[in-house]
CSV table of C-alpha atoms and ligand atoms in Angstrom, one decimal:
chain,number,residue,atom,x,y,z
A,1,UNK,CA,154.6,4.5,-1.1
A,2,UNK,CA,151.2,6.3,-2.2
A,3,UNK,CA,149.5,8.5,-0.2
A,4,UNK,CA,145.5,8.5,-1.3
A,5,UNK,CA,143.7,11.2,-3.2
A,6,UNK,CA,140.9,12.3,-0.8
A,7,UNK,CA,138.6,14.3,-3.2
A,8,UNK,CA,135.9,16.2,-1.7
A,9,UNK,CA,132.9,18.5,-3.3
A,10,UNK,CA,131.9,21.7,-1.2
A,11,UNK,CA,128.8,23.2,-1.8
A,12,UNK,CA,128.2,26.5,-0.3
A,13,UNK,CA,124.5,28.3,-0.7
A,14,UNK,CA,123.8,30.1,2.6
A,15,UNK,CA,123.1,33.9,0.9
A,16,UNK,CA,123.3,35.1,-2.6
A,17,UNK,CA,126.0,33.5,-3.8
A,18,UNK,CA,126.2,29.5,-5.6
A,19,UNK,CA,129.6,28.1,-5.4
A,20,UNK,CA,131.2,24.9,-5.4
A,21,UNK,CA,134.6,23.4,-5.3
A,22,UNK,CA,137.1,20.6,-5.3
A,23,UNK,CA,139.8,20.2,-3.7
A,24,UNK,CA,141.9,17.1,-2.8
A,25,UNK,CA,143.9,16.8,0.3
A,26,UNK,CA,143.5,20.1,1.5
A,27,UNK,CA,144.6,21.5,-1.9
A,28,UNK,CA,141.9,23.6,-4.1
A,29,UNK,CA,141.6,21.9,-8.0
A,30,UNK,CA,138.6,23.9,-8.3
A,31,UNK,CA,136.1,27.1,-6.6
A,32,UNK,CA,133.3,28.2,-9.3
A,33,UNK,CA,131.6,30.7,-7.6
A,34,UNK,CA,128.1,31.9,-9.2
A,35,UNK,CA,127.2,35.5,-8.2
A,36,UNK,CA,123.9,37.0,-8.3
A,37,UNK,CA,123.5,39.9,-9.7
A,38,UNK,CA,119.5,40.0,-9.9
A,39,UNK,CA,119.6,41.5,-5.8
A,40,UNK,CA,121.8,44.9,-6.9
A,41,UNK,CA,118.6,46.8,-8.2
A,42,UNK,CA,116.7,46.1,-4.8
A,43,UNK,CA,119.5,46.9,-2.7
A,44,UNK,CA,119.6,43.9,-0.6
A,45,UNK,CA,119.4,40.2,-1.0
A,46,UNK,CA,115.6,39.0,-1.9
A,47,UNK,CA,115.4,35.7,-0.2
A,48,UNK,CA,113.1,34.7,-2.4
A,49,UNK,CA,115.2,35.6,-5.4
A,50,UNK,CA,117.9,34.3,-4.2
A,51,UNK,CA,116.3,30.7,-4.0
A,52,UNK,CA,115.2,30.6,-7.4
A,53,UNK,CA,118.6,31.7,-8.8
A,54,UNK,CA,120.4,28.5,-6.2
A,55,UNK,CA,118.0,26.1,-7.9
A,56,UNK,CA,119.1,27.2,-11.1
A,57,UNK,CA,122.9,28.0,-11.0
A,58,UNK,CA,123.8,24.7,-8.3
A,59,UNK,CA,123.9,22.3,-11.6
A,60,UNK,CA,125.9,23.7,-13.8
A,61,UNK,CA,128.2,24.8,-11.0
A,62,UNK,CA,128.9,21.8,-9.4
A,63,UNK,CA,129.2,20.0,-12.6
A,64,UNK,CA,131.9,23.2,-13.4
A,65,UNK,CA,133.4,22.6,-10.5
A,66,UNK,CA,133.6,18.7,-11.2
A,67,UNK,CA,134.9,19.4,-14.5
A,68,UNK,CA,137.8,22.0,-14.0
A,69,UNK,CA,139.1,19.5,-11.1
A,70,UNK,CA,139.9,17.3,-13.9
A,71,UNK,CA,138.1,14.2,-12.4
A,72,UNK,CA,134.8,12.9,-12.5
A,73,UNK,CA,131.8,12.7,-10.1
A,74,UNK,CA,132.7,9.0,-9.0
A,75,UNK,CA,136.1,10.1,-7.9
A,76,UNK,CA,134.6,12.3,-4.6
A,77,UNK,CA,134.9,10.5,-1.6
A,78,UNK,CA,132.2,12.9,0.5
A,79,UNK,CA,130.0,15.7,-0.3
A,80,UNK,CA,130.0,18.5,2.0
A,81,UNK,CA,127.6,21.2,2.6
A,82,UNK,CA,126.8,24.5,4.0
A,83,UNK,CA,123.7,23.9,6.6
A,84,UNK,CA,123.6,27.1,7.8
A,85,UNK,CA,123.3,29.7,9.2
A,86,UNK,CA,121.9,31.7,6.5
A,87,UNK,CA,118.7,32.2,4.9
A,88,UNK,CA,116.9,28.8,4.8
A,89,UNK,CA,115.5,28.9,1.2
A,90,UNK,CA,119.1,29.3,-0.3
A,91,UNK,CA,120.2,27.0,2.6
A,92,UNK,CA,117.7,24.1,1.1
A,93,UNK,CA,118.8,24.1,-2.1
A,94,UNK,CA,122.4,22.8,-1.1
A,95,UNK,CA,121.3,20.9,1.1
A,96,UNK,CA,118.7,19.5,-0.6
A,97,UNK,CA,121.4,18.8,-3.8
A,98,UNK,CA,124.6,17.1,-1.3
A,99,UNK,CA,122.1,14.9,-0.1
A,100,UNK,CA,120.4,13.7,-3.1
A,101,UNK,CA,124.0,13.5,-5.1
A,102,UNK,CA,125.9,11.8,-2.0
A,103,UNK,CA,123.3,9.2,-1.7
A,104,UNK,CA,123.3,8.7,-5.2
A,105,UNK,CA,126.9,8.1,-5.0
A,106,UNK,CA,126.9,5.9,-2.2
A,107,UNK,CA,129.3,8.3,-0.3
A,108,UNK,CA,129.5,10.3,3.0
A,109,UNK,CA,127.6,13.3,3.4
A,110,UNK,CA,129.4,16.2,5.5
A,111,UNK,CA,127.6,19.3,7.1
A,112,UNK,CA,129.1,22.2,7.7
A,113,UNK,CA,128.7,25.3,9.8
A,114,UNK,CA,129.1,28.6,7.7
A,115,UNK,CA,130.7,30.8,10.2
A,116,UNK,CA,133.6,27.6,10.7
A,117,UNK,CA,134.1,27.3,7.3
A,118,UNK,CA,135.6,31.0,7.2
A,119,UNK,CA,137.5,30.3,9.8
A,120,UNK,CA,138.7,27.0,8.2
A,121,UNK,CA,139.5,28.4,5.1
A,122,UNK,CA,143.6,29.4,6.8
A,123,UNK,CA,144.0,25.6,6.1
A,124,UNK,CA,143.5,25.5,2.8
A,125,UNK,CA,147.0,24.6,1.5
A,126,UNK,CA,148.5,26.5,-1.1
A,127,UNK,CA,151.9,28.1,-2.5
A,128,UNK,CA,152.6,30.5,0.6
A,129,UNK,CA,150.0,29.8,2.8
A,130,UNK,CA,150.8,30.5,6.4
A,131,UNK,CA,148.5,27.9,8.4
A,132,UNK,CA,148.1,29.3,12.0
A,133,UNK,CA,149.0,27.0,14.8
A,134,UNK,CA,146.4,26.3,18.0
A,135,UNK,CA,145.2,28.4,19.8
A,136,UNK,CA,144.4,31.2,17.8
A,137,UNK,CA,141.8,34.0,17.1
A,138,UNK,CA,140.1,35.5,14.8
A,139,UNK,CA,138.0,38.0,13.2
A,140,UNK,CA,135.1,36.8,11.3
A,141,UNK,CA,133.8,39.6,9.6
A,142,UNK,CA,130.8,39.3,6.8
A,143,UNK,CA,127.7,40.8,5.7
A,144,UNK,CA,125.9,38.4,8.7
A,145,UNK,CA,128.1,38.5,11.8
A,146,UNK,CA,131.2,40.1,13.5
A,147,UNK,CA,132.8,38.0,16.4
A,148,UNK,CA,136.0,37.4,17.9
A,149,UNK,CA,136.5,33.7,18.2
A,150,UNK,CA,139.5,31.6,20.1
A,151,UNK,CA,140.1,28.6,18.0
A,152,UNK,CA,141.4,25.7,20.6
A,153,UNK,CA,141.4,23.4,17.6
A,154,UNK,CA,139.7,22.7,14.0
A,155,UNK,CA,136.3,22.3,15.7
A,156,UNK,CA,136.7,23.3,18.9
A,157,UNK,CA,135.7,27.2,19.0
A,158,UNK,CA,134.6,30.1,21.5
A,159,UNK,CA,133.1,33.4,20.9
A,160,UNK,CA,135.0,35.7,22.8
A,161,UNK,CA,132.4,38.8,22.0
A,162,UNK,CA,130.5,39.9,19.0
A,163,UNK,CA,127.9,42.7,17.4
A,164,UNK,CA,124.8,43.3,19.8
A,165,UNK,CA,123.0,45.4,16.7
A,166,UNK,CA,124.5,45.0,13.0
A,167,UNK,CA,127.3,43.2,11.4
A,168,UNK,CA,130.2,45.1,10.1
A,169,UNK,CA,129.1,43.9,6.6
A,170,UNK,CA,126.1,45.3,7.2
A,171,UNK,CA,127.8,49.2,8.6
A,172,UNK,CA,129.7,49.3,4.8
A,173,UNK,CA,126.6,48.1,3.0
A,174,UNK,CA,124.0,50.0,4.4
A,175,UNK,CA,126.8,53.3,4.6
A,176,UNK,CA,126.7,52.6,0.9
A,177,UNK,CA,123.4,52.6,0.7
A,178,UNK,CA,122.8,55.9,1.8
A,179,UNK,CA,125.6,57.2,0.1
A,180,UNK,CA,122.8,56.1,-3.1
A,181,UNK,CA,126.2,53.1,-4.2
A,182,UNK,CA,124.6,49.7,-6.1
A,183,UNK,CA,124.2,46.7,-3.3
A,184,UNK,CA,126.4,45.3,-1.8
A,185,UNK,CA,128.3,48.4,-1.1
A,186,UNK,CA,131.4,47.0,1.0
A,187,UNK,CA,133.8,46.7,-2.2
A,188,UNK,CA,132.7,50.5,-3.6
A,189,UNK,CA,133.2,51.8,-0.5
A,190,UNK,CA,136.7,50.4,-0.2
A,191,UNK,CA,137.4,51.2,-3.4
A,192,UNK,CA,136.5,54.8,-3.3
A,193,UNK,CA,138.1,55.3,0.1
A,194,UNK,CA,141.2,54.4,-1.8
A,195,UNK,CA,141.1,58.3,-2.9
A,196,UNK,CA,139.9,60.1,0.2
A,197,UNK,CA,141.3,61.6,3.2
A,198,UNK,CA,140.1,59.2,6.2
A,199,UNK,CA,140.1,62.4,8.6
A,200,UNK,CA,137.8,64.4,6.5
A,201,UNK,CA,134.8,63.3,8.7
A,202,UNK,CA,135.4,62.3,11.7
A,203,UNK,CA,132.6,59.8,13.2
A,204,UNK,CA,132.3,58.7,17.3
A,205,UNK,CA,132.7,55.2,18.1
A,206,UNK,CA,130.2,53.6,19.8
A,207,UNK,CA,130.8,52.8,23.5
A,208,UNK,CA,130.3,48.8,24.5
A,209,UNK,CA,132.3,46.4,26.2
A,210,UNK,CA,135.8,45.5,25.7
A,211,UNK,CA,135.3,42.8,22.7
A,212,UNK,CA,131.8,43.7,21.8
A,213,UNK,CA,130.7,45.3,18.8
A,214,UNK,CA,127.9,47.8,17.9
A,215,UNK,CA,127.5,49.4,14.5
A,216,UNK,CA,123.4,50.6,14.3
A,217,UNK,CA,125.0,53.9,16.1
A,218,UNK,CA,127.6,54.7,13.1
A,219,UNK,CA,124.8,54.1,10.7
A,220,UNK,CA,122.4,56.2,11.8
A,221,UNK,CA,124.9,59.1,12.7
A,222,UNK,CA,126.1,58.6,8.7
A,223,UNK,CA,122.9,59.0,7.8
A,224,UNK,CA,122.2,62.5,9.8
A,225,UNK,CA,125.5,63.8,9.1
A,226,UNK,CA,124.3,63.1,4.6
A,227,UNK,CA,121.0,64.6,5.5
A,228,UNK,CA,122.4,68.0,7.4
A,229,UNK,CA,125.5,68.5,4.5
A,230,UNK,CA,122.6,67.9,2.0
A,231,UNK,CA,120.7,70.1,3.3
A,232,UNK,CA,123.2,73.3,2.8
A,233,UNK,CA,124.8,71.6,-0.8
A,234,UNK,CA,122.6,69.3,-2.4
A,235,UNK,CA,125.6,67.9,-4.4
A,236,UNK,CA,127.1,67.0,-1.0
A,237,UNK,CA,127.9,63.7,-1.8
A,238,UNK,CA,129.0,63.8,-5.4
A,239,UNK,CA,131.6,66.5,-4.9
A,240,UNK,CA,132.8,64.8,-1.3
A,241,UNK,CA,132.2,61.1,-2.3
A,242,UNK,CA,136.2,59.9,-1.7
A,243,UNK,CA,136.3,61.5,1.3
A,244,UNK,CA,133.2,60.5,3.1
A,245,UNK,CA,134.0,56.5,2.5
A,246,UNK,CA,137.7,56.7,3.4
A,247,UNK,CA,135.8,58.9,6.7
A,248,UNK,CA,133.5,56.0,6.6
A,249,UNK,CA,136.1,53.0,6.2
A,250,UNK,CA,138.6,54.2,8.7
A,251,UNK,CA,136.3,54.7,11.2
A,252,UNK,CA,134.9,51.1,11.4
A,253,UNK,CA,138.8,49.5,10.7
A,254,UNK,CA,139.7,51.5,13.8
A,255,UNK,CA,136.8,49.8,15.8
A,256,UNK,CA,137.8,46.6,14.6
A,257,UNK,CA,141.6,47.0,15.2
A,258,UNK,CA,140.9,48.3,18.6
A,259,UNK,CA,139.0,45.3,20.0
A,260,UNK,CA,141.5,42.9,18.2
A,261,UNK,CA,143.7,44.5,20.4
A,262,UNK,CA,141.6,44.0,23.1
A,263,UNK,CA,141.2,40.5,22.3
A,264,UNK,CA,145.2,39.9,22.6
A,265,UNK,CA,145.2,42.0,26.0
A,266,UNK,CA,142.7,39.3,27.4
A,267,UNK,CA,143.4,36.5,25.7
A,268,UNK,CA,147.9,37.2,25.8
A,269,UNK,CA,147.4,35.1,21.6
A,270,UNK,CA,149.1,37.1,19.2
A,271,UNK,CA,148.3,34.9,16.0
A,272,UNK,CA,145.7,36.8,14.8
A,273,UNK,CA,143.5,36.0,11.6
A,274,UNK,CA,140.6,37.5,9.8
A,275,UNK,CA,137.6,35.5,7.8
A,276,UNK,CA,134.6,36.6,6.0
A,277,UNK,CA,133.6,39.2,3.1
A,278,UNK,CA,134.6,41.9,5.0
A,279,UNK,CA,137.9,40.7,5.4
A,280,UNK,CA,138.4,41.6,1.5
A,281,UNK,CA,138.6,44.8,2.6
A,282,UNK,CA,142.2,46.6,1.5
A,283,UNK,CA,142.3,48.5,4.9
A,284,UNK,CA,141.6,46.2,7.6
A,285,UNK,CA,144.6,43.6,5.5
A,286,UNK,CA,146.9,46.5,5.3
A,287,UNK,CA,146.7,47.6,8.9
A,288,UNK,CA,147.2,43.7,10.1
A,289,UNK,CA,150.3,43.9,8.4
A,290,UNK,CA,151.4,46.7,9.8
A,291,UNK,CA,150.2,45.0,13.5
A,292,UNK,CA,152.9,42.4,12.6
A,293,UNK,CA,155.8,45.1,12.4
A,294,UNK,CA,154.5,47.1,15.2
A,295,UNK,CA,153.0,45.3,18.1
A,296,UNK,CA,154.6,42.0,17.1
A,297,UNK,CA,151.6,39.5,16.1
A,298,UNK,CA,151.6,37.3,13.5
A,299,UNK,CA,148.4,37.7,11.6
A,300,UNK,CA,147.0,35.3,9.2
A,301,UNK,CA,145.3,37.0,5.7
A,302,UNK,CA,142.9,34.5,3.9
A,303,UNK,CA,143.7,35.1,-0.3
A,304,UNK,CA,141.0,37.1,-1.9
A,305,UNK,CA,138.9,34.5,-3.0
A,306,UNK,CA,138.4,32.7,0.3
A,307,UNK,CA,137.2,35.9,1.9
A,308,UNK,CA,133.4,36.4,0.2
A,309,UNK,CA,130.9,33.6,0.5
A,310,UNK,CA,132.9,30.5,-1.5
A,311,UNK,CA,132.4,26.7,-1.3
A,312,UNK,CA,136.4,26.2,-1.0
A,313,UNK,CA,135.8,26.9,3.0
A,314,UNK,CA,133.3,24.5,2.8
A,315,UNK,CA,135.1,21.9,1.2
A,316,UNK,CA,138.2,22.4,3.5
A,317,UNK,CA,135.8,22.0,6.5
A,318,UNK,CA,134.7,19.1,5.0
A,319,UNK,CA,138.1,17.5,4.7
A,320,UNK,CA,138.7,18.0,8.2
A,321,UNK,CA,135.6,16.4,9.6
A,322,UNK,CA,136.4,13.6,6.9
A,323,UNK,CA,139.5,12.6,8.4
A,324,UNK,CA,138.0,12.4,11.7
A,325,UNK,CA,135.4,10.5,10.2
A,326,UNK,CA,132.5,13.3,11.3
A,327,UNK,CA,129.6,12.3,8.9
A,328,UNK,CA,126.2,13.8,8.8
A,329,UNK,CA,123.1,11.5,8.7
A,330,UNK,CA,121.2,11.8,5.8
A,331,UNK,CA,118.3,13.2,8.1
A,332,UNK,CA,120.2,16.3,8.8
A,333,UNK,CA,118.8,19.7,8.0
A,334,UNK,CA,119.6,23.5,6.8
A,335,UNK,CA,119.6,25.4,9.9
A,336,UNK,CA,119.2,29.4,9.4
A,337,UNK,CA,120.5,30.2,12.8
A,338,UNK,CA,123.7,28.3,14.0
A,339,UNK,CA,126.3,29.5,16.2
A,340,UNK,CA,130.0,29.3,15.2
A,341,UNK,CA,130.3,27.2,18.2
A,342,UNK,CA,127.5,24.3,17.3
B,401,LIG,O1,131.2,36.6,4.0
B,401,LIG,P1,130.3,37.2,3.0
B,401,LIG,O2,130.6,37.0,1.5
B,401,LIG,O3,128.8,36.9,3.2
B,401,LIG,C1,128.3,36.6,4.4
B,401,LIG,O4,128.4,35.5,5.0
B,401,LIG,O5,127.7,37.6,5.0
B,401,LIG,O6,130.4,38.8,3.3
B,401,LIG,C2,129.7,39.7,2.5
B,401,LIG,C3,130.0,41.1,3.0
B,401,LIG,C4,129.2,42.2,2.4
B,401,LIG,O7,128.6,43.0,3.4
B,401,LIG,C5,130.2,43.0,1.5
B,401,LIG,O8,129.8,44.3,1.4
B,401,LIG,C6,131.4,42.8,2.4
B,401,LIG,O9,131.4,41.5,2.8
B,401,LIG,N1,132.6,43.1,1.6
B,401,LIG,C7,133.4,44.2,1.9
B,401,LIG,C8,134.5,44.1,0.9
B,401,LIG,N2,134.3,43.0,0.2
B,401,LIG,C9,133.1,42.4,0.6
B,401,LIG,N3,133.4,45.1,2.8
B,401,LIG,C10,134.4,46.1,2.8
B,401,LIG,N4,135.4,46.1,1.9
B,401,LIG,C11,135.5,45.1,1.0
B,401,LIG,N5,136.5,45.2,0.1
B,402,LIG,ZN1,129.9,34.2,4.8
């Protein structure tokens, strides 16, 4: 007996960042990611820029993408697509591109929901994976949002609380920032915390509800503690530059840990996960390990590469809608703002 190949193509475009991937029932063959690198010298993502570079890179990285799977465009059975949210000129370009190739190829078109897709990424199946079983929730945690969400089933989701000001991604970048580090500053800062003393600088934590989130506070309170140190050495940073981002890291980790375990108090689900960029971050993995040994959850790690914006997610999303046969109309559109829940 032979069990079909379902191949499907993700395509993934919501920020800065062109990817596409191949994978075949539920297994990755293939996840080119294009970065770009044009935004680091404005400190932020131009949307504008980042358009242009999507139009250019989405070619040769889906053909890359085709190409490293081993198989050739005619053997995809759907395309699937990020349609937000995100920032809608990026979003177009993918959009635009599934569309035009899955009509050309006579085949279903999939969309899919960003914030879902990081989520969706635990079922990728690999060597190792540990796939978490319903209900469970999660910590999605990029440069766009922070939320706790309760996962019922592979589309079934509910926000449990998230930011009211900035997204965690945003508290490491824009800490960076004023710490004068190349965008996006997340990685550097985790990096360089690596070899600091995370009581060095002690920040407050802002007060909101029990599984909310608010980060504009720590920002600003960064930024006057630089400009008061600076003040009295101007070589503040440079000679304390370890110990201000381990300050800075373990002071947002702590946040998050503490409403995670919030989120288990209200909720009694111990099978934790973490999605997004942010959940690259060496701290925030470490400390969910140690959550395992000490408070006895079982907490689900995405690998590296499905952490940061990558069309694996979306191809895995894809898959699943496929085999409930969820297809998009070719009328659909990009959608900047979407809720993990639509
Ligand atoms: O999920 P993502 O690639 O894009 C969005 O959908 O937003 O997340 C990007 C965010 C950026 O803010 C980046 O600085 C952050 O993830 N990030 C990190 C790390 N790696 C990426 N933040 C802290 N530590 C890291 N190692
Ligand atoms: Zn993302």
């Amino acid at each position: 007996m032979s069990t079909k190949n379902i191949y499907i193509l993700g395509i993934e475009s919501s920020c800065d960042d062109t990817s596409a991937s191949v994978i075949c029932n539920g297994k990755v063959l293939s996840n080119v990611v294009a970065n770009q690198e044009i935004h680091a010298k404005y400190g932020g993502v131009v949307p504008e820029l980042a358009s242009r570079a999507h139009q250019q890179n989405i070619v040769p990285v889906v053909q890359q993408a085709i190409e490293q799977a081993g198989i050739t465009k005619h053997d995809l059975n759907a395309i699937a697509f990020t349609r937000g949210p995100g920032l809608m000129g990026s979003l177009l370009v993918g959009t635009s591109f599934a569309k035009s190739l899955a009509l050309g190829l006579n085949i279903p078109l999939i969309d899919v929901n960003h914030m879902q897709a990081h989520i969706l990424a635990h079922f990728i199946e690999e060597e190792g994976s540990k796939i978490p079983p319903f209900p469970f929730v999660c910590l999605t945690i990029s440069g766009g949002h922070t939320q706790i969400v309760k996962i019922t089933n592979h589309f079934e989701m509910e926000i449990l609380g998230e930011t009211i000001d900035d997204a965690v991604g945003e508290a490491f970048d824009k800490s960076a920032k004023i710490l004068g580090l190349p965008y996006p500053g997340g990685p550097l800062v985790d990096k360089y915390a690596q070899l600091g003393n995370p009581k060095a600088f002690p920040f407050t934590k802002p007060k909101v509800g029990d599984l909310e989130f608010s980060f504009s506070g720590l920002k600003t309170a960064i930024l006057y503690f630089i400009r008061k140190q600076e003040k009295e050495n101007p070589d503040f940073i440079k000679e304390n530059l370890y110990d201000i981002c381990a300050s800075i890291q373990y002071t947002i980790i702590e946040i998050l840990m503490s409403k995670l375990k919030n989120a288990v108090k209200h909720t009694g689900i111990k099978h934790i996960a973490i999605a997004g960029g942010v959940s690259a971050n060496s701290e925030i993995r470490k400390r969910l390990q140690l959550a395992e040994k000490h408070w006895g959850w079982t907490t689900y790690i995405p690998k590296f590469e499905y952490t940061t914006d990558n069309a694996a997610m979306i191809a895995i999303a894809g898959y699943l809608k496929y085999l409930n046969n969820d297809y998009s109309d070719i009328s659909v559109t990009a959608q900047a703002r979407l809720k993990v829940t639509e």
